[in-house]
mmCIF file of C-alpha atoms in Angstrom:
data_model
loop_
_atom_site.group_PDB
_atom_site.id
_atom_site.type_symbol
_atom_site.label_atom_id
_atom_site.label_comp_id
_atom_site.label_asym_id
_atom_site.label_seq_id
_atom_site.Cartn_x
_atom_site.Cartn_y
_atom_site.Cartn_z
ATOM 1 C CA MET A 1 102.391 76.799 110.260
ATOM 2 C CA SER A 2 103.678 78.410 106.784
ATOM 3 C CA GLU A 3 106.140 77.558 104.213
ATOM 4 C CA ALA A 4 109.241 79.063 103.505
ATOM 5 C CA VAL A 5 110.242 80.528 99.833
ATOM 6 C CA ASP A 6 111.638 83.712 98.771
ATOM 7 C CA VAL A 7 109.175 85.079 96.550
ATOM 8 C CA VAL A 8 104.747 84.476 96.126
ATOM 9 C CA VAL A 9 103.773 85.053 92.810
ATOM 10 C CA VAL A 10 99.795 86.059 93.166
ATOM 11 C CA GLY A 11 98.408 85.002 89.565
ATOM 12 C CA ALA A 12 99.640 83.204 86.559
ATOM 13 C CA GLY A 13 98.427 85.387 83.700
ATOM 14 C CA GLN A 14 100.428 87.390 81.355
ATOM 15 C CA ALA A 15 102.119 89.536 84.312
ATOM 16 C CA GLY A 16 102.448 86.434 86.796
ATOM 17 C CA LEU A 17 103.931 83.856 83.981
ATOM 18 C CA SER A 18 106.404 86.878 82.861
ATOM 19 C CA SER A 19 107.426 87.552 86.515
ATOM 20 C CA ALA A 20 107.797 83.789 87.403
ATOM 21 C CA TYR A 21 110.278 83.141 83.888
ATOM 22 C CA HIS A 22 112.597 85.872 85.006
ATOM 23 C CA LEU A 23 112.537 84.771 88.888
ATOM 24 C CA ALA A 24 113.400 81.118 87.427
ATOM 25 C CA ARG A 25 116.026 82.954 84.945
ATOM 26 C CA ALA A 26 117.683 84.731 88.171
ATOM 27 C CA GLY A 27 117.298 81.602 90.370
ATOM 28 C CA ILE A 28 115.376 83.098 93.025
ATOM 29 C CA GLY A 29 112.943 80.545 95.010
ATOM 30 C CA HIS A 30 109.333 80.879 94.216
ATOM 31 C CA VAL A 31 105.319 79.537 93.542
ATOM 32 C CA VAL A 32 102.911 81.125 91.507
ATOM 33 C CA LEU A 33 99.125 80.917 93.113
ATOM 34 C CA ASP A 34 96.669 81.060 90.858
ATOM 35 C CA HIS A 35 92.725 81.062 91.436
ATOM 36 C CA ALA A 36 91.997 79.796 87.843
ATOM 37 C CA PRO A 37 90.886 76.408 87.372
ATOM 38 C CA LEU A 38 93.240 76.214 84.311
ATOM 39 C CA PRO A 39 96.449 77.480 82.930
ATOM 40 C CA GLY A 40 94.974 81.014 80.393
ATOM 41 C CA GLY A 41 94.383 83.648 82.996
ATOM 42 C CA ALA A 42 91.602 85.712 82.819
ATOM 43 C CA TRP A 43 91.220 84.643 78.933
ATOM 44 C CA GLN A 44 89.968 81.571 79.940
ATOM 45 C CA PHE A 45 86.365 83.144 80.940
ATOM 46 C CA ARG A 46 86.561 85.325 77.817
ATOM 47 C CA TRP A 47 83.080 84.687 75.437
ATOM 48 C CA PRO A 48 83.283 82.216 72.567
ATOM 49 C CA SER A 49 82.437 84.776 69.972
ATOM 50 C CA LEU A 50 85.581 86.769 71.031
ATOM 51 C CA THR A 51 88.375 84.755 68.654
ATOM 52 C CA TYR A 52 91.784 84.978 68.404
ATOM 53 C CA GLY A 53 91.489 87.351 64.876
ATOM 54 C CA LYS A 54 89.629 89.626 67.420
ATOM 55 C CA VAL A 55 91.948 90.296 69.957
ATOM 56 C CA HIS A 56 93.604 93.686 69.853
ATOM 57 C CA GLY A 57 96.816 92.549 70.488
ATOM 58 C CA MET A 58 98.665 89.716 72.547
ATOM 59 C CA HIS A 59 101.900 90.059 73.099
ATOM 60 C CA ALA A 60 104.187 86.884 73.466
ATOM 61 C CA LEU A 61 105.647 86.059 76.624
ATOM 62 C CA PRO A 62 109.359 86.020 77.658
ATOM 63 C CA GLY A 63 111.198 83.271 75.560
ATOM 64 C CA MET A 64 108.811 81.427 73.630
ATOM 65 C CA GLU A 65 106.609 82.899 70.503
ATOM 66 C CA LEU A 66 103.312 82.433 70.055
ATOM 67 C CA THR A 67 102.831 81.479 66.430
ATOM 68 C CA GLY A 68 100.485 79.716 63.937
ATOM 69 C CA ALA A 69 97.222 80.656 65.753
ATOM 70 C CA ASP A 70 93.519 79.836 63.994
ATOM 71 C CA PRO A 71 92.125 83.345 64.267
ATOM 72 C CA LEU A 72 89.065 82.190 64.014
ATOM 73 C CA ARG A 73 89.500 79.844 67.300
ATOM 74 C CA PRO A 74 88.345 81.391 70.207
ATOM 75 C CA SER A 75 90.558 83.662 72.104
ATOM 76 C CA SER A 76 90.046 81.996 75.436
ATOM 77 C CA ALA A 77 91.495 78.414 73.666
ATOM 78 C CA VAL A 78 94.421 79.239 71.737
ATOM 79 C CA ILE A 79 95.300 81.694 74.697
ATOM 80 C CA GLY A 80 94.613 78.925 77.484
ATOM 81 C CA GLU A 81 97.044 76.323 74.903
ATOM 82 C CA TYR A 82 99.405 78.659 74.579
ATOM 83 C CA PHE A 83 99.707 79.472 78.459
ATOM 84 C CA ALA A 84 99.666 76.051 79.120
ATOM 85 C CA ALA A 85 102.790 75.276 76.821
ATOM 86 C CA TYR A 86 104.359 78.008 78.477
ATOM 87 C CA GLU A 87 103.994 76.615 81.867
ATOM 88 C CA ARG A 88 105.683 73.514 80.840
ATOM 89 C CA ARG A 89 108.040 74.322 78.746
ATOM 90 C CA PHE A 90 109.928 76.538 81.604
ATOM 91 C CA GLY A 91 109.000 74.166 84.251
ATOM 92 C CA LEU A 92 107.180 77.039 86.466
ATOM 93 C CA ASP A 93 105.459 75.897 89.284
ATOM 94 C CA VAL A 94 101.941 76.941 89.478
ATOM 95 C CA ARG A 95 99.588 76.113 91.801
ATOM 96 C CA ARG A 96 95.885 75.895 91.032
ATOM 97 C CA PRO A 97 93.235 76.275 91.931
ATOM 98 C CA VAL A 98 94.435 78.301 94.729
ATOM 99 C CA ASP A 99 92.549 81.420 96.173
ATOM 100 C CA VAL A 100 94.985 84.207 98.102
ATOM 101 C CA THR A 101 93.157 85.249 100.796
ATOM 102 C CA ALA A 102 95.207 87.926 103.000
ATOM 103 C CA VAL A 103 99.160 88.836 102.537
ATOM 104 C CA ARG A 104 99.948 90.485 106.079
ATOM 105 C CA GLU A 105 103.231 90.810 108.237
ATOM 106 C CA GLY A 106 104.670 87.710 109.248
ATOM 107 C CA ALA A 107 107.515 87.075 111.202
ATOM 108 C CA GLY A 108 111.249 87.679 110.984
ATOM 109 C CA GLY A 109 110.264 90.832 108.369
ATOM 110 C CA ARG A 110 108.422 88.263 106.131
ATOM 111 C CA LEU A 111 105.262 88.432 104.179
ATOM 112 C CA ARG A 112 102.283 86.281 105.329
ATOM 113 C CA VAL A 113 100.494 84.869 102.546
ATOM 114 C CA GLU A 114 97.248 82.898 103.190
ATOM 115 C CA SER A 115 95.203 80.886 101.290
ATOM 116 C CA SER A 116 92.751 78.283 100.196
ATOM 117 C CA ALA A 117 96.002 75.501 99.825
ATOM 118 C CA GLY A 118 97.463 76.737 103.052
ATOM 119 C CA ALA A 119 100.167 79.869 103.802
ATOM 120 C CA TRP A 120 103.803 80.473 102.620
ATOM 121 C CA SER A 121 106.176 82.568 104.544
ATOM 122 C CA ALA A 122 107.944 85.433 101.572
ATOM 123 C CA ARG A 123 110.512 87.829 101.576
ATOM 124 C CA ALA A 124 108.675 89.776 99.056
ATOM 125 C CA LEU A 125 105.806 89.517 96.664
ATOM 126 C CA ILE A 126 104.388 89.876 92.630
ATOM 127 C CA ASN A 127 101.027 90.637 92.818
ATOM 128 C CA ALA A 128 99.764 89.636 89.206
ATOM 129 C CA THR A 129 96.126 89.598 90.216
ATOM 130 C CA GLY A 130 94.717 91.975 86.982
ATOM 131 C CA THR A 131 91.184 93.018 87.192
ATOM 132 C CA TRP A 132 88.647 90.351 85.947
ATOM 133 C CA ASP A 133 87.634 89.162 89.224
ATOM 134 C CA ARG A 134 86.233 92.321 90.036
ATOM 135 C CA PRO A 135 83.594 93.750 87.586
ATOM 136 C CA PHE A 136 82.122 97.406 88.407
ATOM 137 C CA TRP A 137 78.907 97.576 88.702
ATOM 138 C CA PRO A 138 77.424 101.033 88.953
ATOM 139 C CA ARG A 139 74.085 101.736 91.063
ATOM 140 C CA TYR A 140 71.054 103.329 89.923
ATOM 141 C CA PRO A 141 67.916 104.003 91.235
ATOM 142 C CA GLY A 142 65.271 101.585 90.442
ATOM 143 C CA GLN A 143 68.000 98.768 89.774
ATOM 144 C CA GLU A 144 66.473 96.428 91.709
ATOM 145 C CA THR A 145 63.141 96.713 90.478
ATOM 146 C CA PHE A 146 64.083 95.767 86.987
ATOM 147 C CA ARG A 147 62.346 92.434 85.790
ATOM 148 C CA GLY A 148 64.265 91.992 83.232
ATOM 149 C CA ARG A 149 68.221 90.236 83.381
ATOM 150 C CA GLN A 150 71.323 92.582 84.292
ATOM 151 C CA LEU A 151 74.695 91.022 83.728
ATOM 152 C CA HIS A 152 78.207 92.215 83.100
ATOM 153 C CA THR A 153 80.830 91.559 80.706
ATOM 154 C CA ALA A 154 82.624 89.345 82.864
ATOM 155 C CA ASP A 155 79.188 86.521 82.655
ATOM 156 C CA TYR A 156 78.942 87.788 78.595
ATOM 157 C CA PRO A 157 77.927 84.390 77.456
ATOM 158 C CA GLY A 158 77.923 85.654 73.433
ATOM 159 C CA PRO A 159 75.074 86.740 71.543
ATOM 160 C CA GLN A 160 72.633 83.963 70.716
ATOM 161 C CA ALA A 161 71.801 84.543 74.616
ATOM 162 C CA PHE A 162 70.195 87.605 73.661
ATOM 163 C CA ALA A 163 68.322 86.443 70.089
ATOM 164 C CA GLY A 164 65.074 88.416 69.909
ATOM 165 C CA ALA A 165 66.001 90.649 73.000
ATOM 166 C CA ARG A 166 65.702 94.353 73.777
ATOM 167 C CA VAL A 167 68.974 94.721 74.322
ATOM 168 C CA VAL A 168 70.368 98.107 76.654
ATOM 169 C CA VAL A 169 74.168 97.995 76.614
ATOM 170 C CA VAL A 170 76.127 100.564 79.119
ATOM 171 C CA GLY A 171 79.599 101.600 78.631
ATOM 172 C CA GLY A 172 81.887 103.819 76.544
ATOM 173 C CA GLY A 173 85.016 101.056 75.867
ATOM 174 C CA THR A 174 86.234 98.067 73.557
ATOM 175 C CA SER A 175 83.784 95.215 75.127
ATOM 176 C CA ALA A 176 80.893 97.839 75.156
ATOM 177 C CA VAL A 177 81.311 97.962 71.576
ATOM 178 C CA GLN A 178 81.822 94.260 70.731
ATOM 179 C CA HIS A 179 78.688 93.019 72.712
ATOM 180 C CA LEU A 180 76.740 95.685 70.459
ATOM 181 C CA LEU A 181 78.262 94.919 66.942
ATOM 182 C CA GLU A 182 77.608 91.113 67.766
ATOM 183 C CA ILE A 183 73.874 91.085 69.386
ATOM 184 C CA ALA A 184 72.402 93.758 67.240
ATOM 185 C CA GLU A 185 72.572 91.055 64.168
ATOM 186 C CA VAL A 186 69.994 88.975 66.840
ATOM 187 C CA ALA A 187 68.402 91.482 68.887
ATOM 188 C CA ALA A 188 65.151 92.926 68.778
ATOM 189 C CA ASP A 189 66.764 95.859 69.482
ATOM 190 C CA THR A 190 69.589 97.328 70.833
ATOM 191 C CA THR A 191 70.334 100.980 72.825
ATOM 192 C CA TRP A 192 73.599 102.175 73.818
ATOM 193 C CA VAL A 193 74.373 104.395 76.628
ATOM 194 C CA THR A 194 77.667 106.037 78.155
ATOM 195 C CA ARG A 195 78.230 108.611 81.336
ATOM 196 C CA ARG A 196 80.737 110.376 78.549
ATOM 197 C CA PRO A 197 80.968 110.905 74.928
ATOM 198 C CA PRO A 198 83.254 108.292 73.583
ATOM 199 C CA VAL A 199 86.621 109.569 71.852
ATOM 200 C CA PHE A 200 87.225 107.354 68.859
ATOM 201 C CA ARG A 201 90.905 107.248 66.962
ATOM 202 C CA ASP A 202 90.776 107.389 63.764
ATOM 203 C CA GLY A 203 94.617 106.744 62.352
ATOM 204 C CA PRO A 204 97.523 104.510 63.264
ATOM 205 C CA PHE A 205 97.992 104.009 67.255
ATOM 206 C CA GLY A 206 102.351 103.513 66.967
ATOM 207 C CA GLU A 207 104.774 103.592 69.796
ATOM 208 C CA ALA A 208 104.976 107.702 70.546
ATOM 209 C CA GLU A 209 101.315 107.294 70.866
ATOM 210 C CA GLY A 210 101.611 104.169 73.720
ATOM 211 C CA ARG A 211 104.165 106.157 75.241
ATOM 212 C CA ALA A 212 102.052 108.627 75.872
ATOM 213 C CA ALA A 213 98.849 106.532 77.329
ATOM 214 C CA VAL A 214 101.086 104.762 79.585
ATOM 215 C CA ALA A 215 102.878 108.329 81.143
ATOM 216 C CA LEU A 216 99.461 109.590 81.682
ATOM 217 C CA VAL A 217 98.296 106.062 83.430
ATOM 218 C CA ASP A 218 101.742 106.391 85.339
ATOM 219 C CA GLU A 219 101.138 109.331 86.500
ATOM 220 C CA ARG A 220 97.665 108.532 88.473
ATOM 221 C CA VAL A 221 99.553 105.047 90.375
ATOM 222 C CA ARG A 222 102.729 107.837 91.403
ATOM 223 C CA ARG A 223 99.993 109.962 93.119
ATOM 224 C CA GLY A 224 98.388 106.868 93.865
ATOM 225 C CA LEU A 225 94.992 107.161 92.597
ATOM 226 C CA PRO A 226 93.113 104.324 90.623
ATOM 227 C CA PRO A 227 94.684 103.037 87.253
ATOM 228 C CA GLN A 228 92.317 104.811 84.623
ATOM 229 C CA SER A 229 90.589 102.358 81.772
ATOM 230 C CA VAL A 230 92.654 101.824 79.043
ATOM 231 C CA VAL A 231 90.403 103.456 76.362
ATOM 232 C CA SER A 232 89.860 106.489 78.549
ATOM 233 C CA VAL A 233 93.508 107.343 77.555
ATOM 234 C CA THR A 234 94.012 105.783 74.386
ATOM 235 C CA GLY A 235 90.516 106.118 72.767
ATOM 236 C CA LEU A 236 87.998 103.782 70.796
ATOM 237 C CA PRO A 237 89.828 103.002 67.302
ATOM 238 C CA LEU A 238 87.619 103.352 64.417
ATOM 239 C CA ASN A 239 88.196 100.713 62.178
ATOM 240 C CA VAL A 240 85.903 98.996 59.550
ATOM 241 C CA ALA A 241 83.511 97.055 61.965
ATOM 242 C CA VAL A 242 82.992 100.312 63.601
ATOM 243 C CA ARG A 243 82.467 102.528 60.842
ATOM 244 C CA ALA A 244 79.935 99.804 59.834
ATOM 245 C CA GLY A 245 77.791 100.094 62.924
ATOM 246 C CA MET A 246 78.104 103.820 63.050
ATOM 247 C CA ALA A 247 76.720 104.203 59.674
ATOM 248 C CA SER A 248 74.131 101.374 60.661
ATOM 249 C CA GLY A 249 72.928 103.360 63.887
ATOM 250 C CA VAL A 250 73.759 100.590 66.262
ATOM 251 C CA LEU A 251 76.589 102.232 67.701
ATOM 252 C CA ASP A 252 74.404 105.613 68.044
ATOM 253 C CA ARG A 253 75.010 106.482 71.755
ATOM 254 C CA ARG A 254 72.503 108.081 74.291
ATOM 255 C CA PRO A 255 73.795 109.781 77.542
ATOM 256 C CA VAL A 256 73.393 107.643 80.538
ATOM 257 C CA PHE A 257 69.766 107.423 82.185
ATOM 258 C CA ASP A 258 68.687 108.407 84.995
ATOM 259 C CA ARG A 259 66.968 105.604 86.365
ATOM 260 C CA ILE A 260 65.922 102.200 86.124
ATOM 261 C CA THR A 261 61.965 101.023 85.620
ATOM 262 C CA PRO A 262 60.769 97.370 86.357
ATOM 263 C CA THR A 263 60.405 97.615 82.431
ATOM 264 C CA GLY A 264 63.461 99.353 81.011
ATOM 265 C CA VAL A 265 65.333 102.302 81.541
ATOM 266 C CA ALA A 266 64.240 106.286 82.070
ATOM 267 C CA TRP A 267 65.785 109.962 81.695
ATOM 268 C CA ASP A 268 64.144 112.822 83.551
ATOM 269 C CA ASP A 269 62.855 114.892 80.586
ATOM 270 C CA GLY A 270 60.662 111.932 79.648
ATOM 271 C CA ARG A 271 62.388 109.630 77.810
ATOM 272 C CA HIS A 272 61.667 105.808 78.530
ATOM 273 C CA VAL A 273 63.348 102.403 76.675
ATOM 274 C CA GLU A 274 61.795 99.035 77.064
ATOM 275 C CA ALA A 275 64.224 96.505 77.746
ATOM 276 C CA ASP A 276 64.622 92.689 78.286
ATOM 277 C CA VAL A 277 68.279 92.656 79.560
ATOM 278 C CA ILE A 278 70.663 95.657 81.295
ATOM 279 C CA LEU A 279 74.460 94.415 79.936
ATOM 280 C CA TRP A 280 76.964 96.064 82.547
ATOM 281 C CA ALA A 281 79.793 96.759 80.072
ATOM 282 C CA THR A 282 81.407 99.412 82.593
ATOM 283 C CA GLY A 283 84.348 97.924 83.433
ATOM 284 C CA PHE A 284 86.622 96.389 86.014
ATOM 285 C CA ARG A 285 88.642 97.322 89.397
ATOM 286 C CA ALA A 286 91.978 96.044 90.442
ATOM 287 C CA ALA A 287 91.484 93.311 92.464
ATOM 288 C CA ILE A 288 93.779 93.861 95.182
ATOM 289 C CA ASP A 289 91.532 93.562 98.599
ATOM 290 C CA HIS A 290 93.811 90.886 99.684
ATOM 291 C CA LEU A 291 96.361 93.610 100.159
ATOM 292 C CA ALA A 292 94.576 95.448 102.304
ATOM 293 C CA PRO A 293 96.240 93.856 105.628
ATOM 294 C CA LEU A 294 99.263 95.694 104.208
ATOM 295 C CA ARG A 295 97.852 99.105 104.596
ATOM 296 C CA LEU A 296 99.285 100.046 101.334
ATOM 297 C CA ARG A 297 96.251 102.230 99.431
ATOM 298 C CA GLU A 298 96.687 105.701 99.340
ATOM 299 C CA PRO A 299 94.012 108.354 100.674
ATOM 300 C CA GLY A 300 93.103 108.613 96.495
ATOM 301 C CA GLY A 301 91.722 105.114 96.974
ATOM 302 C CA GLY A 302 95.058 103.476 94.649
ATOM 303 C CA ILE A 303 98.351 101.844 95.965
ATOM 304 C CA ARG A 304 101.402 104.582 95.113
ATOM 305 C CA VAL A 305 103.953 102.486 93.015
ATOM 306 C CA GLU A 306 107.833 103.450 91.419
ATOM 307 C CA GLY A 307 107.947 101.190 88.848
ATOM 308 C CA THR A 308 106.392 98.040 90.077
ATOM 309 C CA ARG A 309 107.540 98.901 93.734
ATOM 310 C CA ALA A 310 104.774 99.732 96.227
ATOM 311 C CA VAL A 311 105.791 102.810 97.782
ATOM 312 C CA ARG A 312 104.580 101.608 101.208
ATOM 313 C CA ASP A 313 106.617 98.537 101.267
ATOM 314 C CA GLU A 314 109.637 97.402 99.497
ATOM 315 C CA ARG A 315 108.721 93.681 99.674
ATOM 316 C CA VAL A 316 105.483 93.840 97.714
ATOM 317 C CA HIS A 317 105.684 94.278 94.014
ATOM 318 C CA LEU A 318 102.400 95.204 91.619
ATOM 319 C CA VAL A 319 102.791 94.102 87.914
ATOM 320 C CA GLY A 320 100.027 94.055 85.377
ATOM 321 C CA TYR A 321 98.870 97.038 87.405
ATOM 322 C CA GLY A 322 98.197 101.035 85.889
ATOM 323 C CA PRO A 323 100.993 101.476 83.724
ATOM 324 C CA SER A 324 101.665 97.383 83.264
ATOM 325 C CA ALA A 325 98.380 96.388 82.183
ATOM 326 C CA SER A 326 98.801 95.738 78.977
ATOM 327 C CA THR A 327 100.100 92.738 77.753
ATOM 328 C CA ILE A 328 103.555 93.909 76.420
ATOM 329 C CA GLY A 329 103.992 96.092 79.697
ATOM 330 C CA ALA A 330 103.350 93.198 81.815
ATOM 331 C CA ASN A 331 106.310 91.338 80.532
ATOM 332 C CA ARG A 332 108.755 94.029 80.986
ATOM 333 C CA ALA A 333 107.503 95.016 84.314
ATOM 334 C CA GLY A 334 107.745 91.012 85.098
ATOM 335 C CA GLY A 335 111.517 91.699 84.335
ATOM 336 C CA ALA A 336 112.038 95.189 86.123
ATOM 337 C CA ALA A 337 110.339 93.385 89.361
ATOM 338 C CA VAL A 338 112.649 91.072 89.890
ATOM 339 C CA ARG A 339 115.397 93.221 89.117
ATOM 340 C CA GLU A 340 114.707 95.320 91.949
ATOM 341 C CA ILE A 341 113.739 92.235 94.314
ATOM 342 C CA ARG A 342 117.267 90.586 93.522
ATOM 343 C CA ARG A 343 118.653 93.910 94.975
ATOM 344 C CA LEU A 344 116.298 93.685 97.496
ATOM 345 C CA LEU A 345 117.040 89.985 98.529
ATOM 346 C CA ALA A 346 120.869 91.158 98.753
ATOM 347 C CA THR A 347 120.455 93.616 100.857
ATOM 348 C CA ARG A 348 118.303 92.773 103.711
ATOM 349 C CA ASP A 349 119.136 91.507 106.895
ATOM 350 C CA PRO A 350 121.049 88.811 106.183
ATOM 351 C CA ALA A 351 120.381 86.977 109.636
ATOM 352 C CA ASP A 352 116.873 86.895 107.588
ATOM 353 C CA PRO A 353 117.355 82.856 106.306
ATOM 354 C CA PRO A 354 117.201 82.140 102.735
ATOM 355 C CA ALA A 355 114.392 80.405 101.349
ATOM 356 C CA ALA A 356 115.451 76.984 99.226
ATOM 357 C CA VAL A 357 115.795 77.765 95.341
ATOM 358 C CA ARG A 358 113.438 75.708 94.060
ATOM 359 C CA THR A 359 113.963 75.299 90.273
ATOM 360 C CA PRO A 360 112.488 72.542 88.564
ATOM 361 C CA LYS A 361 114.734 70.723 85.953
ATOM 362 C CA ALA A 362 112.860 71.490 83.241
ATOM 363 C CA ALA A 363 113.138 74.981 83.562
ATOM 364 C CA ALA A 364 116.741 74.203 83.564
ATOM 365 C CA SER A 365 116.786 72.561 80.580
ATOM 366 C CA ALA A 366 115.163 75.457 78.663
ATOM 367 C CA PHE A 367 116.783 78.523 80.175
ATOM 368 C CA GLY A 368 120.036 76.510 79.876
ATOM 369 C CA ALA A 369 122.562 76.420 82.546
ATOM 370 C CA SER A 370 124.047 79.730 82.356
ATOM 371 C CA ALA A 371 121.103 81.744 82.852
ATOM 372 C CA LEU A 372 119.997 79.889 85.952
ATOM 373 C CA GLU A 373 123.273 80.802 87.957
ATOM 374 C CA PRO A 374 122.687 82.865 91.339
ATOM 375 C CA ALA A 375 121.610 86.464 91.641
ATOM 376 C CA GLY A 376 124.907 88.323 91.160
ATOM 377 C CA VAL A 377 126.843 85.411 89.149
ATOM 378 C CA GLY A 378 126.445 86.501 85.833
ATOM 379 C CA ALA A 379 122.513 85.439 85.469
ATOM 380 C CA ARG A 380 120.681 87.623 83.423
ATOM 381 C CA VAL A 381 117.173 88.821 84.411
#
């Protein structure tokens, strides 16, 4: 048995909450399934030393600004509280913790969404699962012989855990730079290695630069290739802290090692660095394995999308994937996905029984009566 609903949203981070907001405004019945224990999306898992003031940018969710946040508080607390207040204000139906295990073809042209809390029969799906649950661990010869500690950014506990240690940080992104600048203050020694020379961006990053970066990512997903990392198209910001790290030698990058030894890392030219810890700041991949039964992947390894819609299945939208992976991009993509879903629900086989629209009273109060009119009767998305 499965519970019928018009739309299932998977994930309650920025992209998922934005999508739920627009679905509620359009009067489309939906449920949000989130695997995390608390509101806050992936932000709730960020390390305590990542304060709100260090966050590159947090674009407000639609309909409710984030104001008065203390820049010295952990970003996990600030954004977790903001997301929780947002869910309450708009009465969003978020169910957690729920692990979605598979999305497959269901009966009557619907999708069957299987989870740890049961199954849902949906006319459309918005996937907003992000990347945090799929940390990428590269493989190198000898990795299993290392006698020290290996961990990923996803498990980074903060700098104090590395006090007095010799630490190798692997990765050329923003997280690697942040980790190095923190760890260097307490560690016995740090070494930074990357596969490619890091590209630093000096000067402003405005709207034109942002559009150009998004266009590069969009071009890849339109070809069915996996999205690139953000830093690969934006570069690393050359701010005061980064300049200081370069001047002190902390951000003196070396090419990545060729193998791992029991006591450190080594290069084929004979160089060797002793290490107690290897910290893999090597990024994440899209968490989309639960969509595998729908066979949406292209030969290039990614899901080809037009806007937010999966080209291979018009019922599936990916928000926060590829060009919409930024906080502002996720907001816009949520609205765009719901506009397409409204058209889809209006044009699909009328014999398909409609799911009941379940819009909590709290949401009706927050939006105002006119914003909750059924689709096609003046509702704005």
